[in-house]
Coordinates of C-alpha atoms in Angstrom, one line a residue:
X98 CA 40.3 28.1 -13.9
X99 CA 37.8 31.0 -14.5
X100 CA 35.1 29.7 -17.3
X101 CA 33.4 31.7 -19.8
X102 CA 32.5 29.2 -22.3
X103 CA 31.0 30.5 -24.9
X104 CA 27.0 30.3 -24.9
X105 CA 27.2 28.2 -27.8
X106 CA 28.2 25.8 -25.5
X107 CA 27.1 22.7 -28.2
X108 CA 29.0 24.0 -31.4
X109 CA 31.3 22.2 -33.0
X110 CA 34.2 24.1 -32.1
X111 CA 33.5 24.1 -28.1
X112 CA 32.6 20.4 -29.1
X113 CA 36.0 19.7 -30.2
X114 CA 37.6 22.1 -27.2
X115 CA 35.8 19.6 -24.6
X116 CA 37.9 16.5 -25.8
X117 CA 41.5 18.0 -26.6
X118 CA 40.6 18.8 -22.7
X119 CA 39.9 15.6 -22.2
X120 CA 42.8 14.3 -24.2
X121 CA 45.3 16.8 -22.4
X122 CA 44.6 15.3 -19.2
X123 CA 45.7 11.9 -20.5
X124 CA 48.7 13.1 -22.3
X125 CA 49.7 14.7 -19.0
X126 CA 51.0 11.8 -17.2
X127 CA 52.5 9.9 -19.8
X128 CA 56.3 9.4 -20.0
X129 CA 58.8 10.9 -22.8
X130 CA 58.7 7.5 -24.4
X131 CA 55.6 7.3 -24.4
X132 CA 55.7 10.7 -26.8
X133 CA 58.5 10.3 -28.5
X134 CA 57.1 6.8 -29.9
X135 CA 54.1 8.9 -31.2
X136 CA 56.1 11.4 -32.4
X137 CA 58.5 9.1 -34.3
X138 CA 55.2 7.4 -35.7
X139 CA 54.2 10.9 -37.3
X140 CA 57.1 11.3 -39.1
X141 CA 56.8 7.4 -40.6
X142 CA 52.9 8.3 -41.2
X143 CA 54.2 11.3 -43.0
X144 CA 56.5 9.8 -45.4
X145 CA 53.9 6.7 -45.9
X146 CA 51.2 9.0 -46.8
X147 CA 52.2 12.0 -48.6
X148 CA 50.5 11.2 -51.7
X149 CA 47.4 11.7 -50.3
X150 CA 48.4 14.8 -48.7
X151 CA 49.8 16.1 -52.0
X152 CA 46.6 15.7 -53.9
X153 CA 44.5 17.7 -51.2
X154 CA 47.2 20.5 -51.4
X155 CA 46.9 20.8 -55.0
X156 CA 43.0 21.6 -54.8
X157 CA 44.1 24.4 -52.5
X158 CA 46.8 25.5 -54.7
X159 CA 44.4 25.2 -57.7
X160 CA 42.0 27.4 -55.8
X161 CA 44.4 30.0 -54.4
X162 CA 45.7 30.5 -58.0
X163 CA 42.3 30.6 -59.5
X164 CA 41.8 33.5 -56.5
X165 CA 44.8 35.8 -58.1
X166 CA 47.1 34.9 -55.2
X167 CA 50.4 35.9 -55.6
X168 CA 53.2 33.2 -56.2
X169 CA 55.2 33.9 -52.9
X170 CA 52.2 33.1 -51.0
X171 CA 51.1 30.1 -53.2
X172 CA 54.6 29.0 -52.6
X173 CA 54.1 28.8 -48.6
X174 CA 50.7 26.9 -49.1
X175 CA 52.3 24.5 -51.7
X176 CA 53.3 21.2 -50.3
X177 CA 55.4 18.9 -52.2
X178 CA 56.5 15.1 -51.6
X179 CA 60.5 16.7 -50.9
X180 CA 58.9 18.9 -48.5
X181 CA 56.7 16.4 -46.6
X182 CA 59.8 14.7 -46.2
X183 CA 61.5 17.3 -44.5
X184 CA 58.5 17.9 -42.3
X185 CA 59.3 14.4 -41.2
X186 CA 62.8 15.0 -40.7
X187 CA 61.9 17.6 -38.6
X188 CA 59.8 15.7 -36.5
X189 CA 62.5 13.3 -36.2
X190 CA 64.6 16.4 -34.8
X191 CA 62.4 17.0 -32.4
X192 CA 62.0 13.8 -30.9
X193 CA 65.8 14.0 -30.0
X194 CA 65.2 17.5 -28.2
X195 CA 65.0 17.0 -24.2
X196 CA 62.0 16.9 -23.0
X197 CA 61.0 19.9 -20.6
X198 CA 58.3 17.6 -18.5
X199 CA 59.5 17.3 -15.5
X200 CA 62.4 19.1 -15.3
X201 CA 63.3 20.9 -11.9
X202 CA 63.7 24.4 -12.2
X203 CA 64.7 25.4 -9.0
X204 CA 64.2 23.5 -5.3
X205 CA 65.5 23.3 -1.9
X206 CA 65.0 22.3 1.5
X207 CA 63.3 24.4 3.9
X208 CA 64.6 25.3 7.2
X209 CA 61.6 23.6 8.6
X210 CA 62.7 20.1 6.7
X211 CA 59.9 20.5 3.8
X212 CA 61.4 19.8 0.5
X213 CA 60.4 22.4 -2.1
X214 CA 60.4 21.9 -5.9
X215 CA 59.8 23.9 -9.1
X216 CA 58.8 21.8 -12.1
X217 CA 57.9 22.3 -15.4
X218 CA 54.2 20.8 -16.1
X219 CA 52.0 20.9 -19.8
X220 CA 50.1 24.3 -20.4
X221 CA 47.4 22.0 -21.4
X222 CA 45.1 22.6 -24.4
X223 CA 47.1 25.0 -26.9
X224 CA 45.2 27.0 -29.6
X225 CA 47.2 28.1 -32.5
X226 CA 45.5 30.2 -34.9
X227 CA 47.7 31.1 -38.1
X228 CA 47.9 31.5 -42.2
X229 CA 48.2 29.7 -45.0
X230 CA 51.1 27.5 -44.2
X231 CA 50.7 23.6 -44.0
X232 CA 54.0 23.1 -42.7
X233 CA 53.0 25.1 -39.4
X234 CA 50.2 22.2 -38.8
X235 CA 52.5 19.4 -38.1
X236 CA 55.2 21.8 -36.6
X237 CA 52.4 22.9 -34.3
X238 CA 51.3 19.7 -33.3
X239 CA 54.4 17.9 -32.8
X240 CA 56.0 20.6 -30.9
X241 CA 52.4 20.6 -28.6
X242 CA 52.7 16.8 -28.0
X243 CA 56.6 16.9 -27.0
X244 CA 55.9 19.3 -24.0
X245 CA 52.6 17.2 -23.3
X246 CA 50.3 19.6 -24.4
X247 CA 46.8 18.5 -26.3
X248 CA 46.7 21.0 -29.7
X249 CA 43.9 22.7 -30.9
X250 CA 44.9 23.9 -34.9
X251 CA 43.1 26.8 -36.5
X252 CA 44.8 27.6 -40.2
X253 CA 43.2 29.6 -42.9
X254 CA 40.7 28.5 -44.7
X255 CA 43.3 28.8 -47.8
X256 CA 44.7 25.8 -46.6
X257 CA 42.0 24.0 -45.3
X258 CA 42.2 21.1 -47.4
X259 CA 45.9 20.1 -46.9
X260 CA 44.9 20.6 -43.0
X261 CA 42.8 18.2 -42.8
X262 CA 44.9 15.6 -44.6
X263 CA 47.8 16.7 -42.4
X264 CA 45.5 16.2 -39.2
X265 CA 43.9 13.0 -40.2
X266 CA 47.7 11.8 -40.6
X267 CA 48.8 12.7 -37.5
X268 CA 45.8 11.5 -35.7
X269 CA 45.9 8.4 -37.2
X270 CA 50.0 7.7 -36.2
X271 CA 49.1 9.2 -32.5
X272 CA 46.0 6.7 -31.6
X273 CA 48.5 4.1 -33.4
X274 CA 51.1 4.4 -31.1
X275 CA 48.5 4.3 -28.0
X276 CA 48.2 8.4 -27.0
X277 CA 44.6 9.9 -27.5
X278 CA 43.9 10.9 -31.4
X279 CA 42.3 14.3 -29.7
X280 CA 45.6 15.2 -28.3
X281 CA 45.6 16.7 -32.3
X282 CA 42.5 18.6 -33.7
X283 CA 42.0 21.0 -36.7
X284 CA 39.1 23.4 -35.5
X285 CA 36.3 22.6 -37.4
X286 CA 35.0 25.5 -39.8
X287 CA 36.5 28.0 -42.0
X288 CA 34.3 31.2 -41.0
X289 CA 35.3 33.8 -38.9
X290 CA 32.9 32.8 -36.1
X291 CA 34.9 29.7 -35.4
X292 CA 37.8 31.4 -34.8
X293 CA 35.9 33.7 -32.4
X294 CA 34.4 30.9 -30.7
X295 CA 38.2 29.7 -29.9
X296 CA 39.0 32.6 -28.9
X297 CA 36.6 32.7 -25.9
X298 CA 36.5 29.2 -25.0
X299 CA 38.5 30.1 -21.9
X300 CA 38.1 27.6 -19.4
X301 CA 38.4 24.9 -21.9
X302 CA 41.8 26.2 -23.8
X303 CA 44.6 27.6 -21.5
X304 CA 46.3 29.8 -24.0
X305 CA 46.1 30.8 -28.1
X306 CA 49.5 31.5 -29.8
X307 CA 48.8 33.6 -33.2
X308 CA 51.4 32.9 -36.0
X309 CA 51.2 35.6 -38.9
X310 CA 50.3 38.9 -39.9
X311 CA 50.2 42.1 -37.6
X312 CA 46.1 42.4 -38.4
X313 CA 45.4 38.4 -37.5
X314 CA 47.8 39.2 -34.3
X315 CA 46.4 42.4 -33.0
X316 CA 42.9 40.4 -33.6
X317 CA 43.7 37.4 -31.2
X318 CA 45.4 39.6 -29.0
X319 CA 42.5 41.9 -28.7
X320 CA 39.3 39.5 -28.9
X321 CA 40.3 37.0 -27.4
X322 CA 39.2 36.2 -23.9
X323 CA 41.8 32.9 -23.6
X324 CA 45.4 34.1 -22.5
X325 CA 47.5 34.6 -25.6
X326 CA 51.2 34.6 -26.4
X327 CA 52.0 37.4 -28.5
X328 CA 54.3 36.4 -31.5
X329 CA 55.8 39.6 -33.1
X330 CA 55.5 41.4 -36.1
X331 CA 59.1 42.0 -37.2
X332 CA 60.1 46.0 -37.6
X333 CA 63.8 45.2 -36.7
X334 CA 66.4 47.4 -37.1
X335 CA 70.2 48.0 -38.0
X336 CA 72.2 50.3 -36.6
X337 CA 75.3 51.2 -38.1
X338 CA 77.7 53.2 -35.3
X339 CA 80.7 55.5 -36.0
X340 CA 82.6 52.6 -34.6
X341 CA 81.5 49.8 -37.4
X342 CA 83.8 47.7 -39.6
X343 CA 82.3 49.3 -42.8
X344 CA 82.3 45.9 -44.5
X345 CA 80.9 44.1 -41.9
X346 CA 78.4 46.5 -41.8
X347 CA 77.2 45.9 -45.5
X348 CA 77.5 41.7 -45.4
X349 CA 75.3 42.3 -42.2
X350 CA 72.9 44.8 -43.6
X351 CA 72.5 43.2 -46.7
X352 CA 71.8 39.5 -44.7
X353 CA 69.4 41.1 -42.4
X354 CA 67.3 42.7 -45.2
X355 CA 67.8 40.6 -48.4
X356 CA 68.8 36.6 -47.1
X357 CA 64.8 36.4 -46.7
X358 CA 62.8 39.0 -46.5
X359 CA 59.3 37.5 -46.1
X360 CA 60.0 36.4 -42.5
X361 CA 59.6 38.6 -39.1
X362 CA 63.3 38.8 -38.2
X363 CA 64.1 40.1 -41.6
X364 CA 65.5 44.0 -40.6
X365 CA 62.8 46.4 -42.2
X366 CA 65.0 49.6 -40.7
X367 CA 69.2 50.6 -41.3
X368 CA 70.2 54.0 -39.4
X369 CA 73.5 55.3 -39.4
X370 CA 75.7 57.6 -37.4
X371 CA 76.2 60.6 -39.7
X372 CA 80.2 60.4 -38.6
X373 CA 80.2 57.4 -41.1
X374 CA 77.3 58.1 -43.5
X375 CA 79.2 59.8 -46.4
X376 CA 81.5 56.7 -46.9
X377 CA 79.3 53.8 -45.6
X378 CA 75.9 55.5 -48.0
X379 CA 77.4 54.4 -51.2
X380 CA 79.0 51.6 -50.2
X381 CA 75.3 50.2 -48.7
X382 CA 73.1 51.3 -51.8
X383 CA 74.8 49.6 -54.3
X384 CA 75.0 45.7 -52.3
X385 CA 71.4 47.0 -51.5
X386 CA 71.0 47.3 -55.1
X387 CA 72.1 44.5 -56.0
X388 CA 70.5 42.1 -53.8
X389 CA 67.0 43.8 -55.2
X390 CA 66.1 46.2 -52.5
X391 CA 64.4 48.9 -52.9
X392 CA 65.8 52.6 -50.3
X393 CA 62.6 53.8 -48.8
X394 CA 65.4 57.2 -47.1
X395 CA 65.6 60.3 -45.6
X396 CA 67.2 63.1 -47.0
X397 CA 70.7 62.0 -46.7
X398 CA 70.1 58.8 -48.2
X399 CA 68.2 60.6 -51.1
X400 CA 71.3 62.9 -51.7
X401 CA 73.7 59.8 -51.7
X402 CA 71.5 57.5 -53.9
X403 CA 71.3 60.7 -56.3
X404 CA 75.1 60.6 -56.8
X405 CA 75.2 56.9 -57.2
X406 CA 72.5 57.0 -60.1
X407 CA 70.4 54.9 -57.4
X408 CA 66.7 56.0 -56.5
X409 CA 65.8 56.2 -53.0
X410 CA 62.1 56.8 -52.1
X411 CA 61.4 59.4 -50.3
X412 CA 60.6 57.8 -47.0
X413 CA 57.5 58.7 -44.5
X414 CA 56.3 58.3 -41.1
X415 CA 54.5 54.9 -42.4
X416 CA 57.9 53.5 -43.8
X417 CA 59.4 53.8 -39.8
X418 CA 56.5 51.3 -38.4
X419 CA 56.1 49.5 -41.8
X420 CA 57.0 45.7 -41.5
X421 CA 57.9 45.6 -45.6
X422 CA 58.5 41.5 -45.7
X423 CA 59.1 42.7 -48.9
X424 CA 62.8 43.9 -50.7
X425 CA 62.4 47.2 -49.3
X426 CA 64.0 49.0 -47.0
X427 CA 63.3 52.3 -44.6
X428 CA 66.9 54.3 -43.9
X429 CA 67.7 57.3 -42.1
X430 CA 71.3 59.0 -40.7
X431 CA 71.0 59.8 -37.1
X432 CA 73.0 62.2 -35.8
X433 CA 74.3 60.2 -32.7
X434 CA 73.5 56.7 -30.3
X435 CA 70.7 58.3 -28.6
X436 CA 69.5 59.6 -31.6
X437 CA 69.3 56.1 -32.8
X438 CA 67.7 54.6 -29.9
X439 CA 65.4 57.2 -29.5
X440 CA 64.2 56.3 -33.4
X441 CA 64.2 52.3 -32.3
X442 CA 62.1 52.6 -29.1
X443 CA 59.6 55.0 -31.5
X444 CA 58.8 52.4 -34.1
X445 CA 59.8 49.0 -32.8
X446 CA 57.5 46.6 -32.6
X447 CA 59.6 44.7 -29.8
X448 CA 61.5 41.8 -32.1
X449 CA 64.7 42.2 -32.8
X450 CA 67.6 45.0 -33.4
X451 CA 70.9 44.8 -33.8
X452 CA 74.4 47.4 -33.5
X453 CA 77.1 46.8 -35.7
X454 CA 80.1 48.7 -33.9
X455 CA 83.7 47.9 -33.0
X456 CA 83.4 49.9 -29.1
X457 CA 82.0 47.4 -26.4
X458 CA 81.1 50.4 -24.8
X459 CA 78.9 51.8 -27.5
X460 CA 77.4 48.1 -28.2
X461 CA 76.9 47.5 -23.9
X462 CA 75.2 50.6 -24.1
X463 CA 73.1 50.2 -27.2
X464 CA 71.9 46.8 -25.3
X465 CA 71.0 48.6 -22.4
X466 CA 68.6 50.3 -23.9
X467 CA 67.4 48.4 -26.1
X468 CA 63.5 46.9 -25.2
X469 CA 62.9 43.7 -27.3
X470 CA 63.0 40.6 -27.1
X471 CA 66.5 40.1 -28.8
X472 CA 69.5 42.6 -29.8
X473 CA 72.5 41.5 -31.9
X474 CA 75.5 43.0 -31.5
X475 CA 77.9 42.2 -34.9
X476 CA 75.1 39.7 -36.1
X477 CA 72.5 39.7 -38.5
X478 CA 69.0 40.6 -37.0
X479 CA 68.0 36.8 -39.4
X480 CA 69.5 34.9 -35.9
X481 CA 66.6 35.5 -34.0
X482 CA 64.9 31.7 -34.8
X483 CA 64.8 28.5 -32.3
X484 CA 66.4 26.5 -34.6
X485 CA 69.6 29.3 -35.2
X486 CA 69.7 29.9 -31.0
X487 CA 70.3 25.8 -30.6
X488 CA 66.7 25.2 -29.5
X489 CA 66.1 22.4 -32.1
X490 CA 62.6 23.7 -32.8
X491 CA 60.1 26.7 -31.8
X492 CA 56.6 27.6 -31.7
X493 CA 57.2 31.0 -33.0
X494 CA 58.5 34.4 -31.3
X495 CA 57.3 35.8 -28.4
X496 CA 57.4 39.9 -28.3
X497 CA 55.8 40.0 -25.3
X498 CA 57.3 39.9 -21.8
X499 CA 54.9 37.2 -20.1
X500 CA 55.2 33.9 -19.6
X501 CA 57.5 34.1 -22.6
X502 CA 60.0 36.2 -24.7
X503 CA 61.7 35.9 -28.0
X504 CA 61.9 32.3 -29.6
X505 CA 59.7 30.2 -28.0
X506 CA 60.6 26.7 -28.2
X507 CA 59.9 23.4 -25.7
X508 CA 60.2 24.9 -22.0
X509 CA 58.0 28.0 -23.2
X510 CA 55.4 25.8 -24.4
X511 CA 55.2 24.3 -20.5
X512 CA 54.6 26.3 -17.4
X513 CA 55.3 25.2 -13.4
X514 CA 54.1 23.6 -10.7
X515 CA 55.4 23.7 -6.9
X516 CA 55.6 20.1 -5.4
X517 CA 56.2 20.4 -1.4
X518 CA 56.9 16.7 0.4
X519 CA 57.1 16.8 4.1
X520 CA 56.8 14.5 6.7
X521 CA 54.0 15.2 8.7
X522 CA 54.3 19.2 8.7
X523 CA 51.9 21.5 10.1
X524 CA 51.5 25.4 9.9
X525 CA 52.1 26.5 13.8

């Protein structure tokens, strides 16, 4: 592997880089007991222990309130005994997930008699840099020791206090159960030069996954001198054809937008063919309405909330790319599919859309030319999520097209290795 190891070879961060190196070498070999047994040990240690984790969360709550942080994010950072407990449930969950070490993708015998195989092996030391959410330290970690990889955990410094509680629990249970406590590390630090020093230990970390906002993304994504794994912003869309079961079109609107709006695979965009618009309109703004959500819409939209007594904003340019995580809403009519799909390729940032349409022609179409990383057809856009695809578990969602795309859970957090066995071959 190419190194360029930052010249602050000696910090603390490299420091801690060297051993989950180290420590990812170990894990490499060992067997899914092996794992699993550490794993299950977590979730015991996690139970056992979440006093101590609950008091260092409340001086980071304490502090985030005292900073004039808004109580949707406090409620992400807060951690509570109940939800400690289902962090350990979902550990449990993952244990019972198969493991991906190992597994043959694809082989065969050679017409020469060598016996070619594809197999999945560890990535090796993963960096995962992300916000102010706890729960996405032990979520991280576990999901990194399943697929045999070493972790490397960089949160905000919001949270730094519950993170190192977390750590020094899971480190603790891993050594216990006989797997190197440096297969889990929380980067040391909470300035911005730490993170930059992660991000250009390459040669010591074999790939960075960002989890949150577009600005902390396009940062790792652009700095960063380690491979990285781009998990997407969310501007997802709903498209509502001249083909669409009305109703169906508003229970799936109104999920995509309004069932949680903070998370990427929340719909941030509804168009609608202008064949159905004056009777589908009214129907949309007032469950839209009443689930809270503000109409950032085009003229159409404007004229129809008008004659309901609802106001629509007037939308912009920045409303179509806008990624609201919020309970509001961009909305145009589109005069056609293309029109539609012409709008969606615009603005998309590459996560999910979806068609709501009774023609399979229209909806195989509509797939076609669709380019991200998942398209619903009759679904809300709110499926896109490892657990809700039958994964068990994921890393977070790839919008990229390397390595890996959409949900990323076990297999994308390995890659592969060719194994040839011969007898004695030689190259004539």
């Amino acid at each position: 592997m190419t190194s360029s190891v930052p010249a602050s070879a000696d910090s603390p961060v490299i420091a801690t880089a060297r051993r989950a190196r180290a420590a990812a070498a170990a894990l490499a070999p060992l067997p899914r007991t092996a794992r699993d047994r550490a794993l299950l040990a977590v979730a015991d240690a996690l139970e056992a222990r979440a006093a101590e984790v609950v008091e260092a969360n409340a001086g980071d709550v304490a502090r985030a309130r005292e900073a004039g942080t808004t109580e949707t994010v406090i409620d992400r950072l807060t951690l509570t005994a109940e939800r400690i407990a289902a962090i350990a449930s979902d550990v449990r969950d993952v244990v019972a997930l198969p493991d991906p070490v190992g597994e043959v993708v694809r082989g065969s015998t050679l017409p020469n008699g060598l016996e070619l195989r594809q197999i999945r092996v560890p990535l090796g030391v993963v960096g995962i840099i992300y916000e102010g959410r706890p729960n996405v330290t032990v979520d991280a970690a576990v999901l990194c020791l399943k697929s045999g990889n070493a972790a490397l955990l960089r949160g905000s410094s919001s949270a730094y206090a519950s993170n190192e509680a977390l750590v020094a629990v899971v480190r603790d249970a891993v050594a216990d159960a006989g797997l190197p406590a440096d297969a889990v590390q929380l980067v040391p630090g909470t300035s911005r030069e730490s993170v930059r020093e992660l991000m250009r230990a390459r040669g010591l970390v074999d790939v960075l996954i960002p989890r949150g906002g577009a600005s902390l993304i396009e940062t790792v994504v652009t700095e960063s001198t380690v491979p990285v794994i781009e998990t997407g912003t969310g501007n997802c869309h709903v498209y509502v054809d001249e083909h669409a079961d009305l109703d169906m079109a508003v229970e799936l609107l109104v999920n995509s937008k309004a069932q949680r709006p903070s998370v990427c695979n929340a719909a941030e965009t509804v168009l609608v063919h202008q064949g159905v618009a004056d009777r589908f309109l009214p129907l949309a703004l007032a469950a839209l309405t009443a689930a809270g959500v503000t109409v950032h819409g085009d003229e159409a939209w404007r004229k129809a909330g008008a004659g309901a007594g609802v106001e629509v904003v007037p939308a912009t340019d920045a409303d179509w790319e806008t990624e609201y995580l919020s309970y509001d809403i961009a909305a145009a009519v589109v005069p056609d599919l293309d029109a539609a799909v012409a709008h969606i390729r615009r603005w998309t940032s590459g996560h999910t859309e979806a068609i709501v349409t009774r023609d399979g022609a229209v909806a195989k179409r509509f797939v076609s030319l669709m380019d991200s990383a998942a398209v619903m057809v009759n679904a809300s856009t709110r499926f896109t999520d490892g657990g809700r695809f039958g994964f068990g578990a994921e890393i977070g969602i790839s919008t990229q097209k390397l390595h890996a795309r959409g949900p990323m859970g076990l297999p994308e957090l390995t890659t592969t290795r060719y194994v040839v066995t011969g007898e004695g071959h030689t190259v004539e």
